[in-house]
């Protein structure tokens, strides 16, 4: 009994769904950003206009007589000022206009001098403080702003109460100093102004954004549905039907032709036509045995081409750079192999290079090599040290390594401006380093475990420094373990001799020289292992 398969959504539905979802997210983001910017601009405008109200109110107060008011003196002037402030409070449509004298010892208490209240402005229930009413400062924010007023470090200060929890409505309180004739601050005048206009103004803005987002989603969905159906769905469905028919009948039909204005789809249709013609001709002219051999040969050739193209193979790779030179070569023992190298510029000043040797040979090793190379390249572009990169690659490979294969790696990142190389070694042969006017020598370090051998392994970085004219040579074990007809191995000493015979040449000439020495040693014996080399040189300044 066949298991019923869940019906998958079509390509049109999927694409339109993604577009609509993106528009909804975009609308939400725009609404949020707009609301925040609108609120901030509104708050800033409110604070500025409220400051002008408060500053104007200070002209109604004699700053030199505040102490006298508190002592019961100048009562007639006090009452007249109080009347002015009450009228001003109602005229400006603010909830409170009050003047306080703060205890400057710690700014934790104050005494009320004037207190004008208008509860009709915001349906509030404030009670006017009497002259001399004492009270503790509300919180540290008010204490800090009181200090700034008395020390005259700010022209004015504003406290925002957009979200209140004590039953009051949203409001702002703007403070300005009340100064005497000597210019010193004797008190603080505060104006409390309701902010219901903020919500009243913000609500239609958000509604407009939501409406336009919905309209845009609908219009875009309709347009995308028509366009995608015409340019994608119908052409792809036709090509799918033709591919299924050809797979069943193995006979050539009428050419599909140019069925879409999209270049890639049109090219795919043309490729299907070409494929059908080629396949019919191929099936008609080859016997079963020849076809099998041709198929295997074609696959191996394609695999070799894919493997060759999976690593940098155009030299010089960076023709516009004259501060370094790099060259690499890879010679598989079979049609495809498990060795590989790679290098690329992470940025203008950092060159990443790696060389690796996969256990085994042939197509399995080549596939394992390509997976490893892709993981290294992707992870290196995300940033991190070589040790972190190898740790990441090892974990990912171990999680999907049912074939129990492994790979040795030597990975380094060269900082071109300083010559510092940060590297990590996962069970690979030690690099050889050439110092200017010196000789190639092995740079021995502690090796980490092979990649793919065990989960949870963490790889450590080490450093070496290259100066102008210095070179770094990396290789796989196919070089020292190259075997002649008598099963003798080329060895490390011969490899170093070959390097030093060409030490002052370019990286390409060095690798060619080592390869010639290996070929001369091996002679007619078949190549036993993949042979891969990489050499990087930090050039001397042109000046």
mmCIF file of C-alpha atoms in Angstrom, residues 43-58 88 94 149 154-158 172-177 179 189-191 193:
data_model
loop_
_atom_site.group_PDB
_atom_site.id
_atom_site.type_symbol
_atom_site.label_atom_id
_atom_site.label_comp_id
_atom_site.label_asym_id
_atom_site.label_seq_id
_atom_site.Cartn_x
_atom_site.Cartn_y
_atom_site.Cartn_z
ATOM 1 C CA UNK A 43 8.257 64.643 21.672
ATOM 2 C CA UNK A 44 11.019 67.006 20.552
ATOM 3 C CA UNK A 45 8.491 69.479 19.152
ATOM 4 C CA UNK A 46 6.397 69.255 22.323
ATOM 5 C CA UNK A 47 9.453 69.800 24.521
ATOM 6 C CA UNK A 48 10.511 72.881 22.533
ATOM 7 C CA UNK A 49 7.098 74.534 22.538
ATOM 8 C CA UNK A 50 6.562 73.707 26.215
ATOM 9 C CA UNK A 51 9.941 75.246 26.996
ATOM 10 C CA UNK A 52 8.825 78.494 25.369
ATOM 11 C CA UNK A 53 5.635 78.403 27.458
ATOM 12 C CA UNK A 54 7.656 77.873 30.641
ATOM 13 C CA UNK A 55 10.215 80.507 29.730
ATOM 14 C CA UNK A 56 7.444 83.037 29.088
ATOM 15 C CA UNK A 57 5.838 82.152 32.426
ATOM 16 C CA UNK A 58 9.051 83.050 34.274
ATOM 17 C CA UNK A 88 -1.644 81.611 32.005
ATOM 18 C CA UNK A 94 -1.665 72.916 30.265
ATOM 19 C CA UNK A 149 18.700 73.694 36.556
ATOM 20 C CA UNK A 154 21.120 73.079 30.699
ATOM 21 C CA UNK A 155 18.791 75.700 29.213
ATOM 22 C CA UNK A 156 15.779 73.546 30.085
ATOM 23 C CA UNK A 157 14.964 69.940 30.925
ATOM 24 C CA UNK A 158 11.989 67.746 30.048
ATOM 25 C CA UNK A 172 5.550 65.901 29.736
ATOM 26 C CA UNK A 173 7.000 68.185 32.379
ATOM 27 C CA UNK A 174 9.352 70.901 31.186
ATOM 28 C CA UNK A 175 11.528 72.770 33.710
ATOM 29 C CA UNK A 176 13.213 76.173 33.430
ATOM 30 C CA UNK A 177 15.175 78.100 36.063
ATOM 31 C CA UNK A 179 16.575 83.544 38.271
ATOM 32 C CA UNK A 189 9.267 76.683 37.152
ATOM 33 C CA UNK A 190 7.627 73.528 35.778
ATOM 34 C CA UNK A 191 4.935 73.211 33.117
ATOM 35 C CA UNK A 193 1.446 69.452 29.448
#
